Short mmCIF file of C-alpha atoms and ligand atoms in Angstrom, two decimals:
data_model
loop_
_atom_site.label_atom_id
_atom_site.label_comp_id
_atom_site.label_asym_id
_atom_site.label_seq_id
_atom_site.Cartn_x
_atom_site.Cartn_y
_atom_site.Cartn_z
CA MET A 1 19.35 6.68 1.44
CA SER A 2 19.16 4.89 -1.91
CA GLN A 3 18.95 1.11 -1.88
CA PRO A 4 21.20 -1.28 -3.83
CA ALA A 5 19.88 -2.62 -7.15
CA ASP A 6 19.30 -6.13 -5.81
CA HIS A 7 17.30 -4.84 -2.82
CA PHE A 8 13.96 -5.97 -4.21
CA LYS A 9 15.18 -9.52 -4.79
CA LYS A 10 16.58 -9.59 -1.31
CA LEU A 11 13.32 -8.30 0.13
CA VAL A 12 11.28 -11.04 -1.56
CA ALA A 13 13.70 -13.70 -0.27
CA HIS A 14 13.65 -12.19 3.22
CA CYS A 15 9.84 -12.23 3.32
CA LYS A 16 9.86 -15.95 2.57
CA GLU A 17 12.81 -16.96 4.74
CA TYR A 18 11.45 -15.27 7.85
CA GLY A 19 7.79 -16.23 7.49
CA PHE A 20 6.29 -12.95 6.27
CA ILE A 21 4.96 -13.94 2.84
CA TYR A 22 4.67 -17.20 0.92
CA GLN A 23 3.55 -17.86 -2.64
CA SER A 24 -0.03 -19.17 -2.53
CA SER A 25 -0.39 -22.97 -2.98
CA GLU A 26 3.36 -23.27 -3.32
CA ILE A 27 3.37 -27.07 -3.18
CA TYR A 28 1.44 -26.97 -6.47
CA ASP A 29 3.98 -24.53 -7.96
CA GLY A 30 2.02 -21.49 -6.79
CA LEU A 31 -0.81 -19.38 -8.14
CA SER A 32 0.19 -16.31 -10.10
CA ALA A 33 -0.11 -13.01 -8.20
CA VAL A 34 -1.72 -14.58 -5.15
CA TYR A 35 0.16 -14.69 -1.85
CA ASP A 36 -0.27 -15.99 1.70
CA TYR A 37 0.90 -14.15 4.79
CA GLY A 38 2.98 -16.20 7.23
CA PRO A 39 3.20 -15.89 11.03
CA TYR A 40 5.07 -12.55 11.12
CA GLY A 41 3.44 -11.23 7.97
CA SER A 42 -0.06 -11.70 9.34
CA GLU A 43 0.91 -9.93 12.58
CA LEU A 44 2.42 -7.00 10.69
CA LYS A 45 -0.59 -6.80 8.38
CA ASN A 46 -2.94 -6.80 11.39
CA ASN A 47 -0.92 -3.98 12.94
CA ILE A 48 -1.12 -1.91 9.74
CA LYS A 49 -4.90 -2.41 9.70
CA GLU A 50 -5.17 -1.50 13.37
CA TYR A 51 -3.17 1.69 12.83
CA TRP A 52 -5.40 2.66 9.91
CA TRP A 53 -8.60 1.80 11.76
CA LYS A 54 -7.56 3.75 14.85
CA ALA A 55 -6.53 6.77 12.76
CA MET A 56 -9.70 6.79 10.67
CA VAL A 57 -12.45 5.50 12.97
CA GLN A 58 -11.32 5.82 16.57
CA MET A 59 -9.75 9.28 16.12
CA HIS A 60 -12.78 10.73 14.30
CA ASP A 61 -16.11 10.81 16.09
CA ASN A 62 -17.78 11.40 12.72
CA ILE A 63 -16.39 8.27 11.05
CA VAL A 64 -17.84 4.82 11.69
CA GLY A 65 -16.76 1.42 10.44
CA ILE A 66 -18.58 -1.41 8.71
CA ASP A 67 -17.75 -4.88 7.40
CA ALA A 68 -19.79 -5.54 4.26
CA ALA A 69 -19.95 -8.83 2.36
CA ILE A 70 -17.70 -9.52 -0.61
CA PHE A 71 -20.65 -10.69 -2.70
CA MET A 72 -23.08 -7.96 -3.61
CA HIS A 73 -26.15 -7.75 -5.79
CA PRO A 74 -24.87 -7.71 -9.40
CA LYS A 75 -26.74 -4.48 -10.09
CA THR A 76 -24.27 -2.80 -7.74
CA TRP A 77 -21.55 -3.18 -10.37
CA LYS A 78 -23.77 -2.01 -13.17
CA ALA A 79 -24.59 1.16 -11.25
CA SER A 80 -21.01 1.76 -10.18
CA GLY A 81 -19.83 1.58 -13.78
CA HIS A 82 -17.56 -1.40 -13.22
CA VAL A 83 -19.42 -3.69 -15.63
CA ASP A 84 -19.02 -1.20 -18.47
CA ALA A 85 -15.88 0.72 -17.63
CA PHE A 86 -13.59 -1.21 -15.30
CA ASN A 87 -11.34 -2.24 -18.15
CA ASP A 88 -7.65 -2.24 -18.91
CA PRO A 89 -6.26 -2.16 -22.46
CA LEU A 90 -4.34 -5.36 -23.13
CA VAL A 91 -1.94 -6.22 -25.92
CA ASP A 92 -0.07 -9.46 -26.68
CA ASN A 93 3.33 -9.88 -28.20
CA LYS A 94 2.94 -12.45 -30.98
CA ASP A 95 6.48 -13.80 -30.63
CA SER A 96 6.89 -14.11 -26.87
CA LYS A 97 3.17 -14.74 -26.28
CA LYS A 98 3.48 -12.39 -23.31
CA ARG A 99 0.54 -10.19 -22.37
CA TYR A 100 0.94 -6.54 -21.38
CA ARG A 101 -1.12 -3.54 -20.41
CA ALA A 102 -0.84 -1.16 -23.35
CA ASP A 103 -0.90 1.92 -21.10
CA GLN A 104 1.93 0.55 -18.96
CA LEU A 105 4.08 -0.12 -22.04
CA ILE A 106 3.53 3.46 -23.17
CA GLU A 107 4.20 4.85 -19.69
CA GLY A 108 7.46 2.88 -19.65
CA ALA A 109 8.49 4.44 -22.98
CA VAL A 110 7.59 7.91 -21.68
CA GLU A 111 9.72 7.32 -18.57
CA LYS A 112 12.64 6.26 -20.78
CA LEU A 113 12.40 9.50 -22.78
CA GLN A 114 12.40 11.48 -19.56
CA GLU A 115 15.45 9.55 -18.35
CA LYS A 116 17.25 10.30 -21.62
CA ALA A 117 16.59 14.02 -21.06
CA ASP A 118 17.85 13.74 -17.47
CA LYS A 119 21.04 12.02 -18.65
CA GLU A 120 21.74 14.85 -21.11
CA VAL A 121 21.26 17.36 -18.29
CA GLU A 122 23.59 15.39 -15.98
CA LYS A 123 26.29 15.28 -18.66
CA ALA A 124 26.04 19.04 -19.21
CA LYS A 125 26.12 19.69 -15.48
CA LYS A 126 29.47 17.89 -15.27
CA ARG A 127 30.78 19.73 -18.30
CA PHE A 128 29.80 23.27 -17.21
CA GLY A 129 30.35 22.94 -13.45
CA ASP A 130 29.17 25.75 -11.16
CA SER A 131 28.08 28.06 -13.95
CA PHE A 132 25.43 25.53 -15.14
CA ASP A 133 21.86 26.86 -15.36
CA GLU A 134 19.75 23.68 -15.37
CA LYS A 135 16.41 25.39 -15.97
CA LEU A 136 17.71 27.28 -19.00
CA TYR A 137 19.35 24.14 -20.38
CA ARG A 138 16.14 22.14 -20.05
CA GLU A 139 14.24 24.86 -21.87
CA THR A 140 16.71 25.47 -24.69
CA ASN A 141 18.92 22.47 -25.45
CA PRO A 142 17.41 20.99 -28.62
CA ARG A 143 18.03 17.37 -27.64
CA VAL A 144 16.55 17.75 -24.15
CA VAL A 145 13.60 19.74 -25.47
CA GLY A 146 13.05 17.07 -28.14
CA TYR A 147 12.96 14.19 -25.65
CA LEU A 148 10.67 16.02 -23.24
CA GLN A 149 8.33 17.16 -26.00
CA LYS A 150 8.05 13.62 -27.33
CA ALA A 151 7.34 12.33 -23.79
CA THR A 152 4.63 14.95 -23.16
CA ASP A 153 3.00 14.33 -26.56
CA ALA A 154 2.92 10.58 -25.99
CA ASN A 155 1.48 11.00 -22.51
CA ASN A 156 -1.24 13.37 -23.73
CA ARG A 157 -2.15 11.12 -26.65
CA MET A 158 -2.32 8.08 -24.37
CA ASN A 159 -4.61 9.87 -21.90
CA ALA A 160 -6.87 11.06 -24.71
CA ALA A 161 -7.03 7.54 -26.18
CA LEU A 162 -7.84 5.99 -22.79
CA THR A 163 -10.57 8.54 -22.12
CA ALA A 164 -12.10 7.97 -25.56
CA GLY A 165 -11.63 4.18 -25.35
CA ASP A 166 -9.73 4.42 -28.65
CA MET A 167 -7.75 1.15 -28.83
CA GLU A 168 -6.47 1.83 -32.35
CA ALA A 169 -4.82 5.05 -31.17
CA LEU A 170 -3.05 3.11 -28.40
CA LYS A 171 -1.75 0.57 -30.90
CA ASN A 172 -0.51 3.37 -33.18
CA LEU A 173 1.29 4.96 -30.27
CA ILE A 174 3.02 1.66 -29.38
CA GLU A 175 4.21 1.41 -32.97
CA GLU A 176 5.31 5.04 -33.26
CA LEU A 177 7.27 4.85 -30.02
CA GLU A 178 8.89 1.66 -31.37
CA ILE A 179 8.13 -0.18 -28.15
CA ALA A 180 9.63 -3.67 -28.04
CA CYS A 181 8.54 -6.60 -25.89
CA PRO A 182 10.81 -6.61 -22.80
CA GLU A 183 10.94 -10.41 -23.04
CA SER A 184 11.64 -11.05 -26.73
CA GLY A 185 12.69 -7.65 -28.05
CA SER A 186 10.09 -8.08 -30.83
CA ARG A 187 7.70 -5.38 -32.06
CA ASN A 188 5.18 -7.84 -33.39
CA TRP A 189 2.04 -6.77 -31.45
CA THR A 190 -1.60 -7.83 -31.64
CA ASP A 191 -4.33 -5.19 -31.69
CA VAL A 192 -5.08 -3.57 -28.33
CA ARG A 193 -8.37 -4.67 -26.76
CA MET A 194 -10.26 -3.93 -23.57
CA PHE A 195 -10.37 -6.47 -20.79
CA ASN A 196 -12.77 -6.29 -17.82
CA LEU A 197 -10.95 -6.83 -14.55
CA MET A 198 -13.82 -8.26 -12.49
CA PHE A 199 -13.84 -11.93 -11.53
CA ASN A 200 -17.24 -13.57 -11.66
CA THR A 201 -18.89 -16.66 -10.28
CA GLN A 202 -22.39 -18.19 -10.01
CA LEU A 203 -24.96 -17.73 -7.27
CA GLY A 204 -26.32 -21.10 -6.02
CA ASN A 205 -27.72 -23.11 -8.91
CA ILE A 206 -28.93 -20.19 -11.00
CA ALA A 207 -27.18 -20.58 -14.33
CA GLY A 208 -26.32 -17.92 -16.91
CA GLU A 209 -26.35 -14.15 -16.71
CA GLU A 210 -29.10 -14.14 -14.07
CA GLY A 211 -27.01 -15.90 -11.45
CA LYS A 212 -23.81 -14.08 -12.29
CA LEU A 213 -22.07 -12.65 -9.23
CA TYR A 214 -18.90 -10.59 -9.12
CA LEU A 215 -16.14 -10.69 -6.55
CA ARG A 216 -15.96 -7.07 -5.49
CA PRO A 217 -13.12 -5.17 -7.20
CA GLU A 218 -13.21 -2.45 -4.50
CA THR A 219 -14.69 -2.30 -1.00
CA ALA A 220 -16.16 1.16 -1.60
CA GLN A 221 -19.46 -0.05 -3.04
CA GLY A 222 -20.28 -1.95 0.18
CA ILE A 223 -20.16 1.46 1.84
CA PHE A 224 -22.30 3.26 -0.74
CA VAL A 225 -25.11 0.70 -0.66
CA ASN A 226 -25.16 0.95 3.14
CA PHE A 227 -25.20 4.75 3.23
CA LEU A 228 -28.85 4.94 4.32
CA ASN A 229 -28.56 2.10 6.84
CA VAL A 230 -25.57 3.67 8.54
CA ARG A 231 -27.02 7.19 8.44
CA ASN A 232 -30.34 6.03 9.92
CA THR A 233 -28.84 3.83 12.59
CA THR A 234 -26.06 6.16 13.76
CA ARG A 235 -27.82 9.54 13.32
CA GLN A 236 -24.58 10.96 11.89
CA LYS A 237 -24.83 14.43 10.38
CA LEU A 238 -22.88 15.56 7.33
CA PRO A 239 -19.94 15.61 7.04
CA PHE A 240 -19.43 12.03 8.14
CA GLY A 241 -17.49 9.03 6.95
CA ILE A 242 -17.84 5.26 6.67
CA ALA A 243 -14.70 3.16 6.76
CA GLN A 244 -14.08 -0.44 5.84
CA ILE A 245 -11.20 -2.89 5.54
CA GLY A 246 -11.67 -5.93 3.34
CA LYS A 247 -10.65 -8.11 0.45
CA ALA A 248 -10.96 -7.01 -3.16
CA PHE A 249 -10.32 -8.98 -6.34
CA ARG A 250 -9.07 -7.91 -9.76
CA ASN A 251 -8.10 -10.07 -12.67
CA GLU A 252 -5.00 -7.98 -13.34
CA ILE A 253 -3.51 -8.46 -16.80
CA VAL A 254 0.02 -7.98 -15.61
CA ALA A 255 0.51 -8.91 -12.00
CA ARG A 256 4.21 -8.68 -11.31
CA GLN A 257 6.35 -7.05 -8.68
CA PHE A 258 5.45 -9.37 -5.83
CA ILE A 259 2.58 -8.07 -3.66
CA PHE A 260 2.48 -4.69 -5.42
CA ARG A 261 -0.17 -5.85 -7.87
CA MET A 262 -2.13 -8.90 -6.80
CA ARG A 263 -5.30 -10.60 -7.98
CA GLU A 264 -6.63 -10.92 -4.43
CA PHE A 265 -5.71 -8.09 -2.09
CA GLU A 266 -6.98 -6.07 0.82
CA GLN A 267 -8.15 -2.46 0.78
CA MET A 268 -8.63 0.07 3.57
CA GLU A 269 -11.17 2.57 2.27
CA MET A 270 -13.11 5.46 3.70
CA GLN A 271 -15.93 7.37 2.02
CA PHE A 272 -16.47 10.83 3.48
CA PHE A 273 -19.95 12.21 2.74
CA ILE A 274 -20.12 15.98 2.36
CA ARG A 275 -22.30 18.83 1.18
CA PRO A 276 -21.95 19.44 -2.60
CA GLY A 277 -19.68 22.40 -3.23
CA THR A 278 -17.37 21.66 -0.31
CA GLN A 279 -15.41 18.96 -2.10
CA GLN A 280 -12.30 21.04 -2.77
CA GLU A 281 -11.86 21.88 0.91
CA TRP A 282 -12.36 18.26 2.06
CA TYR A 283 -10.18 16.92 -0.72
CA GLU A 284 -7.30 19.09 0.57
CA TYR A 285 -8.09 18.10 4.16
CA TRP A 286 -7.88 14.38 3.43
CA LYS A 287 -4.75 14.79 1.32
CA SER A 288 -2.99 16.34 4.26
CA MET A 289 -4.41 13.91 6.85
CA ARG A 290 -3.37 10.88 4.87
CA LEU A 291 0.13 12.19 4.25
CA LYS A 292 0.47 12.80 7.99
CA TRP A 293 -0.55 9.19 8.64
CA HIS A 294 2.34 7.97 6.51
CA LEU A 295 4.88 10.42 7.91
CA ALA A 296 4.04 9.50 11.54
CA LEU A 297 5.57 6.07 10.89
CA GLY A 298 8.93 7.71 10.30
CA THR A 299 8.81 7.34 6.51
CA PRO A 300 11.11 10.08 5.14
CA ALA A 301 9.17 12.84 3.36
CA GLU A 302 11.30 12.46 0.21
CA LYS A 303 10.04 8.89 -0.21
CA LEU A 304 6.44 10.12 -0.55
CA ARG A 305 4.93 12.46 -3.09
CA PHE A 306 1.56 13.51 -4.46
CA HIS A 307 0.82 12.71 -8.08
CA ASP A 308 -2.31 14.20 -9.67
CA HIS A 309 -4.24 11.89 -12.00
CA GLU A 310 -4.35 13.02 -15.60
CA ASN A 311 -6.64 10.23 -16.68
CA LEU A 312 -9.55 10.36 -14.22
CA ALA A 313 -11.50 7.21 -13.32
CA HIS A 314 -15.12 7.17 -14.47
CA TYR A 315 -16.38 8.34 -11.05
CA ALA A 316 -13.96 11.13 -10.14
CA ASP A 317 -13.78 14.90 -10.67
CA ALA A 318 -10.34 15.09 -9.05
CA ALA A 319 -7.91 12.42 -7.97
CA VAL A 320 -4.43 12.24 -6.57
CA ASP A 321 -2.12 9.39 -5.63
CA ILE A 322 0.19 9.32 -2.70
CA GLN A 323 3.17 7.70 -4.36
CA PHE A 324 5.92 5.91 -2.51
CA GLU A 325 9.43 5.27 -3.77
CA PHE A 326 9.35 1.47 -4.03
CA PRO A 327 12.56 -0.39 -4.96
CA PHE A 328 11.36 -0.15 -8.60
CA GLY A 329 10.58 3.59 -8.49
CA PHE A 330 7.78 5.95 -7.40
CA ARG A 331 4.42 4.17 -7.66
CA GLU A 332 0.88 4.59 -6.32
CA LEU A 333 0.47 3.61 -2.69
CA GLU A 334 -2.84 5.30 -1.91
CA GLY A 335 -5.53 7.14 -3.84
CA ILE A 336 -7.60 10.13 -2.75
CA HIS A 337 -10.56 10.70 -5.00
CA SER A 338 -13.27 13.30 -5.21
CA ARG A 339 -16.09 10.99 -6.36
CA THR A 340 -18.81 13.66 -6.56
CA ASP A 341 -22.34 12.21 -6.20
CA PHE A 342 -21.58 9.66 -8.92
CA ASP A 343 -21.96 6.48 -6.86
CA LEU A 344 -24.90 7.42 -4.64
CA GLY A 345 -26.61 9.05 -7.63
CA ALA A 346 -26.17 5.93 -9.78
CA HIS A 347 -27.39 3.58 -7.02
CA GLN A 348 -30.35 5.86 -6.39
CA GLU A 349 -31.30 5.70 -10.04
CA LEU A 350 -30.91 1.95 -10.49
CA SER A 351 -32.39 0.87 -7.14
CA GLY A 352 -35.18 3.43 -7.13
CA LYS A 353 -34.39 4.16 -3.44
CA LYS A 354 -33.77 7.73 -2.35
CA LEU A 355 -30.15 8.00 -1.23
CA GLN A 356 -30.36 11.55 0.00
CA TYR A 357 -29.63 13.64 3.02
CA PHE A 358 -31.85 16.29 4.50
CA ASP A 359 -29.60 19.16 5.50
CA PRO A 360 -31.16 20.97 8.49
CA GLU A 361 -28.88 23.97 7.91
CA THR A 362 -29.99 24.63 4.33
CA ASN A 363 -33.41 22.95 4.53
CA GLU A 364 -32.56 20.99 1.39
CA ASN A 365 -32.53 17.35 0.34
CA TYR A 366 -29.55 16.34 -1.74
CA VAL A 367 -27.35 13.41 -2.74
CA PRO A 368 -24.12 13.95 -0.79
CA TYR A 369 -20.77 14.30 -2.50
CA VAL A 370 -17.96 11.99 -1.50
CA ILE A 371 -14.24 12.22 -0.86
CA GLU A 372 -12.64 8.80 -0.78
CA THR A 373 -9.34 7.68 0.68
CA SER A 374 -8.27 4.24 -0.51
CA ILE A 375 -5.10 2.38 0.32
CA GLY A 376 -4.06 -1.20 -0.36
CA CYS A 377 -3.01 -2.94 2.82
CA ASP A 378 -0.62 -5.21 0.93
CA ARG A 379 0.96 -2.30 -0.91
CA MET A 380 1.45 -0.53 2.41
CA PHE A 381 3.04 -3.71 3.71
CA LEU A 382 5.45 -3.75 0.76
CA ALA A 383 6.31 -0.07 1.23
CA LEU A 384 7.05 -0.55 4.92
CA MET A 385 9.05 -3.75 4.50
CA GLY A 386 11.01 -2.38 1.54
CA HIS A 387 12.00 0.71 3.46
CA ALA A 388 12.63 -1.08 6.77
CA LEU A 389 14.90 -3.88 5.54
CA THR A 390 18.44 -2.66 6.02
CA GLU A 391 21.76 -4.40 5.67
CA GLU A 392 24.38 -2.79 7.87
CA VAL A 393 27.91 -3.31 9.01
CA VAL A 394 28.22 -4.07 12.72
CA GLY A 395 31.18 -2.42 14.43
CA ASP A 396 34.40 -1.78 12.48
CA ASP A 397 34.53 -5.10 10.69
CA GLU A 398 33.27 -4.66 7.10
CA GLY A 399 32.65 -8.40 6.88
CA ASN A 400 30.35 -8.43 9.90
CA THR A 401 26.92 -7.42 8.67
CA ARG A 402 23.37 -7.83 9.90
CA ASP A 403 19.95 -7.65 8.25
CA VAL A 404 17.70 -5.57 10.41
CA LEU A 405 14.05 -4.74 9.87
CA LYS A 406 13.68 -1.19 11.13
CA LEU A 407 9.90 -1.18 11.33
CA HIS A 408 8.23 1.35 13.58
CA PRO A 409 8.03 -0.47 16.96
CA ALA A 410 4.26 0.12 17.10
CA LEU A 411 3.90 -2.01 13.94
CA ALA A 412 6.58 -4.62 14.64
CA PRO A 413 5.07 -8.14 14.70
CA VAL A 414 6.99 -9.16 17.83
CA LYS A 415 7.67 -6.53 20.47
CA PHE A 416 10.17 -8.29 22.73
CA ALA A 417 12.21 -11.48 22.99
CA VAL A 418 13.46 -13.03 26.22
CA LEU A 419 16.75 -14.87 25.79
CA PRO A 420 18.43 -16.79 28.62
CA LEU A 421 22.22 -16.65 28.40
CA LYS A 422 22.46 -20.44 28.77
CA ARG A 423 19.83 -23.01 27.91
CA ASN A 424 21.06 -25.75 30.21
CA GLU A 425 20.89 -23.81 33.46
CA ASP A 426 17.50 -24.45 35.06
CA ALA A 427 17.62 -21.37 37.27
CA LEU A 428 18.25 -19.09 34.24
CA VAL A 429 15.63 -20.79 32.09
CA ASN A 430 13.01 -20.62 34.86
CA LYS A 431 13.71 -16.96 35.48
CA ALA A 432 13.60 -16.14 31.77
CA ARG A 433 10.32 -18.06 31.38
CA ALA A 434 8.82 -16.19 34.33
CA ILE A 435 9.76 -12.81 32.79
CA PHE A 436 8.33 -13.90 29.45
CA ASP A 437 5.09 -15.11 31.05
CA THR A 438 4.57 -11.72 32.70
CA LEU A 439 5.39 -9.61 29.64
CA LYS A 440 3.28 -11.69 27.25
CA LEU A 441 0.18 -10.49 29.09
CA SER A 442 0.91 -7.03 27.68
CA PHE A 443 2.76 -7.54 24.38
CA PRO A 444 3.31 -10.19 21.71
CA GLY A 445 6.74 -11.65 22.42
CA GLN A 446 8.98 -14.65 22.08
CA TYR A 447 11.01 -16.85 24.37
CA ASP A 448 14.06 -18.28 22.63
CA ASP A 449 16.95 -20.36 23.93
CA THR A 450 17.83 -22.20 20.75
CA GLY A 451 21.22 -20.65 20.00
CA SER A 452 24.01 -18.37 21.08
CA ILE A 453 22.96 -14.87 22.12
CA GLY A 454 24.61 -13.39 19.00
CA LYS A 455 22.59 -15.67 16.72
CA LEU A 456 19.37 -15.01 18.60
CA TYR A 457 19.90 -11.24 18.30
CA ARG A 458 20.36 -11.58 14.52
CA ARG A 459 17.15 -13.55 14.19
CA GLN A 460 15.18 -10.98 16.17
CA ASP A 461 16.76 -8.14 14.12
CA ALA A 462 15.62 -9.88 10.95
CA ILE A 463 11.97 -9.90 12.07
CA GLY A 464 12.13 -6.38 13.50
CA THR A 465 11.78 -7.07 17.25
CA PRO A 466 12.41 -3.74 19.01
CA TYR A 467 13.77 -5.23 22.25
CA CYS A 468 15.80 -8.26 23.25
CA ILE A 469 16.04 -9.06 26.95
CA THR A 470 18.95 -11.19 28.11
CA VAL A 471 18.69 -13.07 31.37
CA ASP A 472 22.06 -13.92 32.95
CA PHE A 473 23.45 -14.98 36.33
CA GLU A 474 23.37 -11.43 37.64
CA THR A 475 19.61 -11.46 37.07
CA LEU A 476 19.26 -14.21 39.65
CA ASP A 477 21.04 -12.02 42.22
CA ASP A 478 19.63 -8.55 41.64
CA ASP A 479 16.58 -8.97 39.38
CA THR A 480 18.08 -6.88 36.58
CA VAL A 481 18.40 -7.80 32.89
CA THR A 482 20.19 -6.48 29.83
CA ILE A 483 17.80 -4.88 27.36
CA ARG A 484 19.08 -4.34 23.82
CA GLU A 485 17.47 -1.87 21.46
CA ARG A 486 17.18 -3.09 17.87
CA ASP A 487 18.32 -0.06 15.85
CA SER A 488 21.13 1.34 18.01
CA MET A 489 22.06 -2.07 19.44
CA ALA A 490 22.61 -0.13 22.69
CA GLN A 491 22.43 -2.33 25.76
CA GLU A 492 21.29 -1.19 29.17
CA ARG A 493 21.01 -2.88 32.53
CA VAL A 494 17.52 -2.35 33.93
CA PRO A 495 15.37 -3.80 36.74
CA VAL A 496 12.91 -6.47 35.57
CA ALA A 497 10.14 -4.39 37.14
CA LYS A 498 10.85 -1.59 34.60
CA LEU A 499 10.59 -3.73 31.45
CA GLU A 500 6.89 -3.26 30.85
CA GLU A 501 7.19 0.52 31.04
CA ILE A 502 10.26 0.66 28.75
CA ILE A 503 8.71 -1.57 26.08
CA GLY A 504 5.26 -0.01 26.42
CA LYS A 505 6.58 3.48 25.70
CA ARG A 506 8.13 2.45 22.38
CA VAL A 507 5.46 0.14 21.05
CA ASP A 508 2.30 2.02 22.00
CA MET A 509 0.33 3.16 18.94
CA LYS A 510 -0.68 6.26 20.84
CA GLN A 511 2.66 7.87 19.97
CA LEU A 512 1.60 7.88 16.30
CA PHE A 513 -1.26 10.25 17.09
CA VAL A 514 0.44 12.94 19.18
N1 LIG B 1 -12.15 2.57 -4.42
C1 LIG B 1 -11.15 3.19 -5.20
C2 LIG B 1 -10.14 2.26 -5.69
O1 LIG B 1 -10.28 1.05 -5.59
P1 LIG B 1 -7.79 2.17 -6.83
O2 LIG B 1 -6.80 3.27 -7.09
O3 LIG B 1 -8.16 1.29 -7.96
O4 LIG B 1 -9.07 2.89 -6.22
C3 LIG B 1 -6.96 1.84 -4.40
O5 LIG B 1 -7.23 1.27 -5.64
C4 LIG B 1 -5.71 1.24 -3.80
O6 LIG B 1 -5.84 -0.18 -3.73
C5 LIG B 1 -4.43 1.47 -4.59
O7 LIG B 1 -3.86 2.72 -4.27
C6 LIG B 1 -3.56 0.32 -4.17
O8 LIG B 1 -2.91 0.62 -2.94
C7 LIG B 1 -4.56 -0.78 -3.93
N2 LIG B 1 -4.64 -1.70 -5.08
C8 LIG B 1 -5.34 -1.54 -6.21
N3 LIG B 1 -5.18 -2.60 -7.04
C9 LIG B 1 -4.34 -3.45 -6.40
C10 LIG B 1 -3.79 -4.72 -6.71
N4 LIG B 1 -4.08 -5.34 -7.85
N5 LIG B 1 -2.94 -5.30 -5.82
C11 LIG B 1 -2.66 -4.68 -4.64
N6 LIG B 1 -3.16 -3.49 -4.29
C12 LIG B 1 -3.99 -2.87 -5.14
#
């Protein structure tokens, strides 16, 4: 189902209003592209991480987890190529003084050309009706062919320029495509120049280049430098993986779109070490495993798609994104990269330590190849929240709507809420408290008697609580309660003794793995 145009704005407001995400240091007017997770946000984020960790580490006896430090020896980033090649091309508009990523401006122009072609096709479809042959039209209509050809040419030239590090070619392309600043409408651009995305700081009191430390821009390198430690201490045989969840930092040139692109964010990464020559097979395996992970949450298949990289990162021989249809279009959610022996090979060379594996089957020593899966926890959060937040009409009255967060119950921050029908009746309150105190031993929940039942339901819907339990006078007589399911709003009378089983069935993460 497509979402209304203002959905993204509404999502951002909802995240703040209900304690999911706040702007960092808001009392000082905030820090650009840095965010804090509130009470429900931190619970949801923890659940996402737990789901990933269970899927990657617990469900695979040949994958182990680590938690490496954010600070690493600076040589790490020289070997990994980040000091020399972790750059984005930036360009400033001289009139608006706004800064942009040159490649993103060009990609935007390419998308516009493609949209123009699509519009022509739509118009023709209406004109010709049933007899319309879309494929033939796309291949032969001069206007459509022209737009698509121009888009393909621009894309190819951009990729070639990025690969060659040719900033002048990028600037020429911006001019030829007549790209205007979205802010000022002006085409008065500076030259394009490269900008390194790593943040740096100083180690202790060592000044200058010698004491220069970087905040890691990816968690992967903490895994590579520990390859030998983990191999020697766990006796894992190839193929095996090392997983890690942790913070990463990038001085993004353009950090817009809420938590989609942040300067401090969290990654969930896994490096899978394999025998050279088997990378194609494992690449396909991890593509399918990771897609399954997303689909198990109930995300509709049409909201996810694979997108092969045309412009490969400096370490990869193949790379694909799992893209998700965010409110602003299909964008990268996760990357799966065939990293060859680039990282281990480079660390071996610079450190002088042998980072090899003796393969008892082939009697050979070699530097393993690597397939990486890498997903941003915050981006996953945005994808889930964006898809889950639904405004719907309740009953037949168009004016009666509710905002409901249809998160998978296994990920919902709060699993149940106990609501006494009246707050001033001691017997009801005591009973409701007793039910809450028992259930909280098993699930995160809430006790709430601060409003009418209708209002309390709406509040729980807005934070995605799968079950509301109402305690009324009948409960005092027969020990039954009304349990209301979030999505269907169906209400059922059930014995108190059954609550744990009913809730447990819906919120257990196990169901995501069967
Ligand atoms: N180790 C490989 C690597 O870091 P990447 O494609 O640069 O690859 C992996 O990043 C994932 O990290 C992305 O798919 C995205 O989900 C997340 N990510 C990257 N930069 C981000 C940023 N600035 N803000 C939020 N998430 C980001």
